[in-house]
Coordinates of C-alpha atoms in Angstrom, one line a residue:
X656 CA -23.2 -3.0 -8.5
X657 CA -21.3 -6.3 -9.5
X658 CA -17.7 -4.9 -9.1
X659 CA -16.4 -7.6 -6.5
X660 CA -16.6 -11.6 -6.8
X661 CA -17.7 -11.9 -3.3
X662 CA -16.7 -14.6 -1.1
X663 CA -19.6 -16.6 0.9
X664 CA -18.6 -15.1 4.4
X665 CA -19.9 -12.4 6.2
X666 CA -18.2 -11.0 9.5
X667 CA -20.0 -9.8 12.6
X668 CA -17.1 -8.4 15.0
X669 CA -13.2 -8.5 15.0
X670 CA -10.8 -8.2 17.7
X671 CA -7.0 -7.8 17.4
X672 CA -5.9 -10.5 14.6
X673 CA -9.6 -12.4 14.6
X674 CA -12.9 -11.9 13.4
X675 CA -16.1 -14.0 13.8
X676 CA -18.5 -14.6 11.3
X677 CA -22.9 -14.2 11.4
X678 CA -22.6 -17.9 12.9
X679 CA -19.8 -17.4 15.5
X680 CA -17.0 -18.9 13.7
X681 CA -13.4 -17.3 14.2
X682 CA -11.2 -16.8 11.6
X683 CA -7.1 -15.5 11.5
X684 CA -6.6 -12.7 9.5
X685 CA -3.9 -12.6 7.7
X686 CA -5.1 -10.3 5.2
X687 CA -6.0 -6.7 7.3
X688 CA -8.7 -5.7 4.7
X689 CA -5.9 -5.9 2.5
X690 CA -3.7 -4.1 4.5
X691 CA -5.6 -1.4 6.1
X692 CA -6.6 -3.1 9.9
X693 CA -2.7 -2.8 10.6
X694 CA -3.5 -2.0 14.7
X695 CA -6.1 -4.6 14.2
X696 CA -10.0 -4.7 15.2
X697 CA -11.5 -2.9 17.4
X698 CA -8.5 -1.5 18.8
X699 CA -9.6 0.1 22.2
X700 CA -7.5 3.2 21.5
X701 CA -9.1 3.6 17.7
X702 CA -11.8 2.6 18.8
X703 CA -12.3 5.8 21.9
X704 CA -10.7 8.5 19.8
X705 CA -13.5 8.0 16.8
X706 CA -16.3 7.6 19.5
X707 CA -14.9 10.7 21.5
X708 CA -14.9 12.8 18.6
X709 CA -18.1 11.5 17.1
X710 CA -19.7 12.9 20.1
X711 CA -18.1 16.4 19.3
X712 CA -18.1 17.4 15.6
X713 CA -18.1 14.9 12.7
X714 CA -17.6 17.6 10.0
X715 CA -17.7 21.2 9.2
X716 CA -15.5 21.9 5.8
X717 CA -11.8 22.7 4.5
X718 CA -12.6 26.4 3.8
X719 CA -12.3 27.0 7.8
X720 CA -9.1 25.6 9.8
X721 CA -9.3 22.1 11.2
X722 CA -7.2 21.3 14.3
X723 CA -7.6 17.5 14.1
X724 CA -5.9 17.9 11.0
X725 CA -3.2 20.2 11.6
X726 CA -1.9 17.8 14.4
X727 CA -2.2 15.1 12.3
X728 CA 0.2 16.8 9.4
X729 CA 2.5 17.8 12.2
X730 CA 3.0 14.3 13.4
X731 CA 3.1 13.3 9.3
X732 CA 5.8 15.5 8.2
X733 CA 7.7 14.8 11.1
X734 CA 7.2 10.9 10.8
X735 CA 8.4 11.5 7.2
X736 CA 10.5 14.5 6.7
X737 CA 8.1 15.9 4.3
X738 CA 6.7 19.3 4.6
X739 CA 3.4 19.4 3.5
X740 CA 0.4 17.1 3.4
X741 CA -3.1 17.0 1.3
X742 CA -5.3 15.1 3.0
X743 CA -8.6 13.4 1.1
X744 CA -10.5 10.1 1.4
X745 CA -8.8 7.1 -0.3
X746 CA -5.4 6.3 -2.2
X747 CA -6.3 6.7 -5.8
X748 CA -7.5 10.2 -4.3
X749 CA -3.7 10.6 -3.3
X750 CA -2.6 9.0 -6.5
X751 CA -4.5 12.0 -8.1
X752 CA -3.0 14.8 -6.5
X753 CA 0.6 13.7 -6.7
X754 CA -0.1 13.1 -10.8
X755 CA -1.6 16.5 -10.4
X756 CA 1.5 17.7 -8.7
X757 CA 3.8 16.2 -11.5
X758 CA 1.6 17.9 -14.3
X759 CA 1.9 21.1 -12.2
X760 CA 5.8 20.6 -11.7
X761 CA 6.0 20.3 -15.7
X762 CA 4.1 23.6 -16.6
X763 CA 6.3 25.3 -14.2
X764 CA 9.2 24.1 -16.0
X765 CA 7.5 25.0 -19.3
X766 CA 7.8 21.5 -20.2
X767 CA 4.3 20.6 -23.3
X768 CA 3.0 17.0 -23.4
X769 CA 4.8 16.0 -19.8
X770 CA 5.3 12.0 -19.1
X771 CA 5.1 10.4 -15.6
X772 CA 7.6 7.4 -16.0
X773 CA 5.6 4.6 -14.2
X774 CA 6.4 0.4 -13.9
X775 CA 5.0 -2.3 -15.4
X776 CA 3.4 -4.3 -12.7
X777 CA 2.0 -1.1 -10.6
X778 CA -1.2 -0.8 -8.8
X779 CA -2.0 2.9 -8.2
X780 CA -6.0 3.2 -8.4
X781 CA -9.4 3.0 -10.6
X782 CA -9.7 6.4 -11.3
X783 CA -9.2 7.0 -15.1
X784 CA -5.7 8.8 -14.3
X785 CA -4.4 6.4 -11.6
X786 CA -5.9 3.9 -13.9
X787 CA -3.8 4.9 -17.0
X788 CA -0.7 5.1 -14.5
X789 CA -1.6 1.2 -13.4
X790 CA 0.3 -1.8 -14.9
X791 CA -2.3 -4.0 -15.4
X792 CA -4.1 -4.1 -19.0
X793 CA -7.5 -6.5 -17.4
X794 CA -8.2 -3.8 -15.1
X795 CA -8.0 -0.8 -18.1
X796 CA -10.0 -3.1 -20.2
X797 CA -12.8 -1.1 -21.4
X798 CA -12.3 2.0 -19.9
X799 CA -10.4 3.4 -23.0
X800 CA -9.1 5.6 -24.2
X801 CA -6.5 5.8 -21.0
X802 CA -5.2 9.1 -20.2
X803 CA -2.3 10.6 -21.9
X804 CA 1.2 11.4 -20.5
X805 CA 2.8 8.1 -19.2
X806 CA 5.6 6.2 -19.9
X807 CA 5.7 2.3 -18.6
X808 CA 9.2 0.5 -17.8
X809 CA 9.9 -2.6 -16.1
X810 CA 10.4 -2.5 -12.4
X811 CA 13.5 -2.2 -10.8
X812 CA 15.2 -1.8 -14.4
X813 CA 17.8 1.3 -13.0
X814 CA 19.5 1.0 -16.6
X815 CA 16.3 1.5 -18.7
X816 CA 15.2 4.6 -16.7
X817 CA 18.9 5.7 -16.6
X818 CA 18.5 5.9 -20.7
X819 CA 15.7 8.1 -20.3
X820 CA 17.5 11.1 -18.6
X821 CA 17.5 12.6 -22.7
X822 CA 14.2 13.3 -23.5
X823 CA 13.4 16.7 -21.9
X824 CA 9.4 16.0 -21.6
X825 CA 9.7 14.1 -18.4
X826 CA 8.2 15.1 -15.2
X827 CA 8.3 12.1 -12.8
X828 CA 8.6 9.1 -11.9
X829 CA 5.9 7.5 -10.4
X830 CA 6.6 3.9 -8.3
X831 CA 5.9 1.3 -5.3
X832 CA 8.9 1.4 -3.2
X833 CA 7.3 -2.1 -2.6
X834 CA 5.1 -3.7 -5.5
X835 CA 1.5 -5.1 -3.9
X836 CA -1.3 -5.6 -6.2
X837 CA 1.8 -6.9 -8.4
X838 CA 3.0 -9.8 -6.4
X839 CA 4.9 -8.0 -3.6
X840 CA 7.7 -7.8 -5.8
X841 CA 10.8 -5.6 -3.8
X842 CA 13.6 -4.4 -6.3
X843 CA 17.2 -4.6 -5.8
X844 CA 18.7 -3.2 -3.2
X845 CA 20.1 0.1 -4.0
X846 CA 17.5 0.9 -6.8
X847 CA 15.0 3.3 -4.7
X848 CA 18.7 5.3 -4.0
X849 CA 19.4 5.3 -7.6
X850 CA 16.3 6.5 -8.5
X851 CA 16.2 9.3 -5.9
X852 CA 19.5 10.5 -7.9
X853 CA 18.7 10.6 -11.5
X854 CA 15.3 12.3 -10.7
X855 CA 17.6 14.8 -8.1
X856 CA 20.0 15.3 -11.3
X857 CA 17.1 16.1 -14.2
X858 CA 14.5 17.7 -11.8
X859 CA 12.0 14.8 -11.9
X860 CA 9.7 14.6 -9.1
X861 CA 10.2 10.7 -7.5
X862 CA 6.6 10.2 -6.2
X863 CA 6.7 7.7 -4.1
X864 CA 3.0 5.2 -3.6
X865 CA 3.5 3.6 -0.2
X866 CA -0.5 2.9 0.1
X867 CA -0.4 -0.5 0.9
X868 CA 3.7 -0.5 1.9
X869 CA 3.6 2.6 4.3
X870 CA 2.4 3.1 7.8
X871 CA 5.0 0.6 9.5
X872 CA 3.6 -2.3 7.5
X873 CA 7.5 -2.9 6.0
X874 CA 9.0 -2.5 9.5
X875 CA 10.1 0.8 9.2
X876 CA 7.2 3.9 8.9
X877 CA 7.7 4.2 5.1
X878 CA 8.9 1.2 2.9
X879 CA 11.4 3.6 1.7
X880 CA 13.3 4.3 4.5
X881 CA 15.1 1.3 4.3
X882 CA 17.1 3.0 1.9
X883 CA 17.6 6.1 3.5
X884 CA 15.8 8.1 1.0
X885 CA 13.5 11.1 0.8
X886 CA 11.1 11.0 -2.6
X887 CA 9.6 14.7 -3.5
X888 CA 5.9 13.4 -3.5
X889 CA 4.8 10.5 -1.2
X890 CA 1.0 8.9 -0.8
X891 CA -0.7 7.1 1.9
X892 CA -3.9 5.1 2.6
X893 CA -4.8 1.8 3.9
X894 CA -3.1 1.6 7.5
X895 CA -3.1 5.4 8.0
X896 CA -6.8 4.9 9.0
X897 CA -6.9 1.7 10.7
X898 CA -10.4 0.8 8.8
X899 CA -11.4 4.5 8.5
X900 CA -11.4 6.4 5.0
X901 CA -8.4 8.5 4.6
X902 CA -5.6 9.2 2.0
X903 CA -2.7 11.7 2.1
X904 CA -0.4 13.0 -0.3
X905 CA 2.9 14.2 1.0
X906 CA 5.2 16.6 -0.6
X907 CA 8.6 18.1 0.4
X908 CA 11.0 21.0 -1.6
X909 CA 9.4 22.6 -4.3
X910 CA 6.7 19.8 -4.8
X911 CA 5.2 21.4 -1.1
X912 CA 4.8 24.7 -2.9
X913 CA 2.8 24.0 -6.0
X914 CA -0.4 24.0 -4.9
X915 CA -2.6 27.1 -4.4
X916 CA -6.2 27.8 -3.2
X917 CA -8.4 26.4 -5.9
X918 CA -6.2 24.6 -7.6
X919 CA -7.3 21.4 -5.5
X920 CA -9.4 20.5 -3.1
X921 CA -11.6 17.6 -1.2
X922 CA -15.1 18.1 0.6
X923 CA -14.8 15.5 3.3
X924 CA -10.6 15.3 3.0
X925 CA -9.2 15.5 6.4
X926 CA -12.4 15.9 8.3
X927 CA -12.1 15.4 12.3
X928 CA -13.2 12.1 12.5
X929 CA -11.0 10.6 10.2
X930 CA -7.7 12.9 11.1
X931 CA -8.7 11.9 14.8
X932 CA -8.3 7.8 14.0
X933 CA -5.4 8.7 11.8
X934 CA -3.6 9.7 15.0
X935 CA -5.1 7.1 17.5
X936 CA -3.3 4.7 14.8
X937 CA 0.1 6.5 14.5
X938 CA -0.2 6.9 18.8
X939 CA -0.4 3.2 18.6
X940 CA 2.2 2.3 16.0
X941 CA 4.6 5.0 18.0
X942 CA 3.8 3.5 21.5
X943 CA 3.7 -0.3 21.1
X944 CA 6.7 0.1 18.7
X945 CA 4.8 -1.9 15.7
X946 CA 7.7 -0.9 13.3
X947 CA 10.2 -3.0 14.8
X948 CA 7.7 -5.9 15.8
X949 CA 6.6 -5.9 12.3
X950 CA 9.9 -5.9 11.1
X951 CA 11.2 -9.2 14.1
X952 CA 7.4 -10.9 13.0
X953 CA 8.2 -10.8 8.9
X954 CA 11.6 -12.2 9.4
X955 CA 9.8 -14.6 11.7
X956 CA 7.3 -15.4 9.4
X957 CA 9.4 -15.7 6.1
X958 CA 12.2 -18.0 8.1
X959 CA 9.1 -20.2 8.7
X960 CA 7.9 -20.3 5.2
X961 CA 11.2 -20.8 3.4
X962 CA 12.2 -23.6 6.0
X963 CA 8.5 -25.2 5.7
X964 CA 8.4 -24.5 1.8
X965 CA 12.5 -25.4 1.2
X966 CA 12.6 -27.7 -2.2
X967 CA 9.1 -28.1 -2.4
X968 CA 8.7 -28.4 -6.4
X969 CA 6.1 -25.6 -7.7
X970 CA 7.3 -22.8 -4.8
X971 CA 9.1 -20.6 -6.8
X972 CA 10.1 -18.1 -4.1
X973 CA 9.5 -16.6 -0.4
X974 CA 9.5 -12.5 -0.7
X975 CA 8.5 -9.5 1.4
X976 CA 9.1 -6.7 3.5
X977 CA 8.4 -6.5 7.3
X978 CA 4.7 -8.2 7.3
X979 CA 3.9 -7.8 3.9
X980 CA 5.1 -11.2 2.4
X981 CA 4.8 -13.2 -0.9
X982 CA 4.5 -16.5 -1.8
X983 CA 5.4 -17.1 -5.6
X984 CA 4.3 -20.3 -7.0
X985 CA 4.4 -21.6 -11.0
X986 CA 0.7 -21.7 -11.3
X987 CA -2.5 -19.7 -10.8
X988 CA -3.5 -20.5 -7.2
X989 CA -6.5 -18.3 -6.5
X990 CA -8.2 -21.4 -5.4
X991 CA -6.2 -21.3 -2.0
X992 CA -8.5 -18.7 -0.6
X993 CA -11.5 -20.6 -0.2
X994 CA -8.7 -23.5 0.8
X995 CA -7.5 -21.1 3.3
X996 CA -11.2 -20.2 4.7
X997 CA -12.2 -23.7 5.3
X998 CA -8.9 -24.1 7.7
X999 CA -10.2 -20.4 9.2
X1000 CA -7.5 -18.3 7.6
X1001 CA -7.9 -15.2 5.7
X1002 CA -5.4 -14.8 3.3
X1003 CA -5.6 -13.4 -0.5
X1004 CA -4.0 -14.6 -3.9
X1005 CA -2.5 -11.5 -6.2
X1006 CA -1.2 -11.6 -9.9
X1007 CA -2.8 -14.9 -10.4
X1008 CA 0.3 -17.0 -8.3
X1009 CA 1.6 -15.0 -5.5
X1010 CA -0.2 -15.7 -2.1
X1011 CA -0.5 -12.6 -0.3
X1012 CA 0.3 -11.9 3.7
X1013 CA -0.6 -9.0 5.1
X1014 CA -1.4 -10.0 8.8
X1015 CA -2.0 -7.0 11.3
X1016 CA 0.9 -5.8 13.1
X1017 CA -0.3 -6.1 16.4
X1018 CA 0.3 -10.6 15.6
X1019 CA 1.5 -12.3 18.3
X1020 CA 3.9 -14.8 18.2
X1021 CA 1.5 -17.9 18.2
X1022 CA -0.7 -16.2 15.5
X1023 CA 2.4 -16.0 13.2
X1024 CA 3.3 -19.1 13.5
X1025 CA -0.5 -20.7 13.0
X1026 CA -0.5 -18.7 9.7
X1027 CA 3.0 -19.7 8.3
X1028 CA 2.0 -23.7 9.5
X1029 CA -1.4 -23.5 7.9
X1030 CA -0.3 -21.9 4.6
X1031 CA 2.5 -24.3 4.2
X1032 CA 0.4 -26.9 4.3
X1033 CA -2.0 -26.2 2.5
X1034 CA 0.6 -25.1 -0.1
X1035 CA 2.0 -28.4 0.1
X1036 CA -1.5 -30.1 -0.4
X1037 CA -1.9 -27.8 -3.1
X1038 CA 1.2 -28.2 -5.1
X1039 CA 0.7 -32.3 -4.5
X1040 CA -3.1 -32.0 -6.2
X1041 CA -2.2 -32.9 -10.0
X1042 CA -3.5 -30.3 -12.0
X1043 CA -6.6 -30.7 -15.0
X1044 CA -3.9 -30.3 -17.8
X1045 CA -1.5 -33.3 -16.1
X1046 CA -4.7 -35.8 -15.4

């Protein structure tokens, strides 16, 4: 069906930070399938664990035990200091069961017509609930009416969600520990922290949606570590597979406990295959350290763009986290993209003006420093164009 605007490109292969079109061109990527190749192509480890277990089982159901996925929820909970995991296909699948977690939460607490606080700016899926908990009115357009029970504020607005804490129908509060889809916007330091206390103080659950910030991608395992924080509910996607389908929603406390048989469920969630690439990816993020290179290759990266970018007029800032970085400029720029491509560099434009980095975190040094030259100048060549409203 005609959901996606399709570029004119098709790739053939990919190996590490490159992939090669039908015709045998190579192209950077500084995109990861937007964020999801973190290890990546064709990673040799990913790569044997899905063939190995391929040739053993590729799926039997949830409703007999699954060790593949056991180990994998191990490592998870450890990684995280949650206790429990759900494990399904995608991260609006996640997104799902931590709303249905909240909802769950509230009947416990006897609480009628329960509210998930979510932010303005969010992404958290296209299924009708994750859609309704999603800050961005073009992509509800048409799908109404939206689900009940949610609440937008602005991002990072402690104050506003502080003058909440009265009304007694709140359940969570649902947020990016860093925004993607919305312009890899990071709040203010200390805001995760503050969060984590009010919702500590009036029993919300925090739910935490580190789908496109998790799996070392912001230099630490999850974005929200960086603050020294636990949330109640956490999701993941994207990276956790390395290209193959898998979500997971994480709980700790009493958010671990709420689920019971038949009150959820997936028919392919956490099948061997997937939890086996799940853990050839977290081997590989564990043993070649990618947390901390991601974290030294973002500074890297950022230091490069601000320097290349200072007091060029129409940049209006250099943001990010580890190697998922932002380029804010005061006008739409999706046209960079197809820029981009002709100079072989995958990148991606979100929220109309923010140019969007979210190289693998297996770049070397070289790679990050062809990316950060070729997007400055072709931001500079950009910015210099005079635009149809100035001619």
């Amino acid at each position: 069906m005609n959901t996606y605007k399709r570029l004119p490109l098709t790739f053939a292969c990919g190996e590490g930070a490159w992939l090669w079109d039908l015709q045998g061109n190579k192209y950077l990527d500084a995109l990861s399938g937007i964020a999801v190749t973190n290890i990546g192509h064709a990673h040799p480890r990913l790569t044997a664990a899905i063939t190995r277990q391929a040739k053993l089982l590729l799926h039997c159901s949830n409703i007999y035990r699954v060790a593949a996925q056991e180990e994998l929820a191990e490592k998870l909970t450890e990684l995280s200091g949650m206790k429990r995991v759900f494990f399904c296909n995608s991260g609006a699948e996640a997104n799902e069961a931590a709303i249905k977690l909240a909802r769950l939460h509230a009947h416990k607490r006897g609480l009628h017509d329960p509210i998930i606080v979510v932010m303005e700016s969010a992404f958290h899926g296209r299924t009708l609930a994750t859609l309704a908990a999603t800050g961005n009115t073009k992509a509800q357009a048409g799908f109404g009416p939206m689900p009940s029970g949610f609440l937008r504020i602005a991002y990072g607005d402690i104050d506003t969600l502080r003058a909440l804490r009265r009304k007694r129908n709140i359940a969570a509060v649902m947020l990016e520990p860093v925004q993607g889809e919305g312009g890899v916007r990071v709040p203010p330091t200390g805001y995760l922290q503050q969060v984590r206390d009010i919702c500590t103080r009036k029993n919300w659950l925090m739910i935490l949606d580190e789908i496109q910030c998790g799996m070392g991608r912001s230099g630490r395992w999850f974005a929200h570590q960086h603050e020294g924080i636990t949330p109640d509910v956490m999701t993941l996607a994207k990276g956790l597979g390395g290209g193959f389908p898998i979500g997971a929603c994480l709980a700790q406390g009493e958010a671990a406990e709420l689920f019971a048989p038949g009150s959820h469920g997936s028919t392919f969630g956490g099948n061997p295959i997937a939890c086996r690439a799940a853990q050839a990816v977290v081997e590989t993020i564990i043993n070649d350290d990618l947390c901390a290179r991601a974290a030294a290759l973002g500074e890297r990266l950022m230091s490069s763009l601000r320097e290349g970018l200072s007091g060029t007029q129409g940049v209006v800032e250099v943001r990010g986290k580890g190697l998922m970085i932002g380029i804010e400029l005061d006008r739409p720029c999706t046209e960079l993209v197809a820029m981009a491509m002709e100079k072989h560099l995958l990148i991606n434009v979100t929220a109309e003006r923010v140019i969007r980095l979210l190289p693998p975190l297996i770049l070397k040094d070289s790679e990050a420093d062809q990316i950060a030259s070729t997007v400055i100048e072709l931001v500079r060549q950009f910015l210099a164009t005079p635009t149809e409203s100035a001619s």
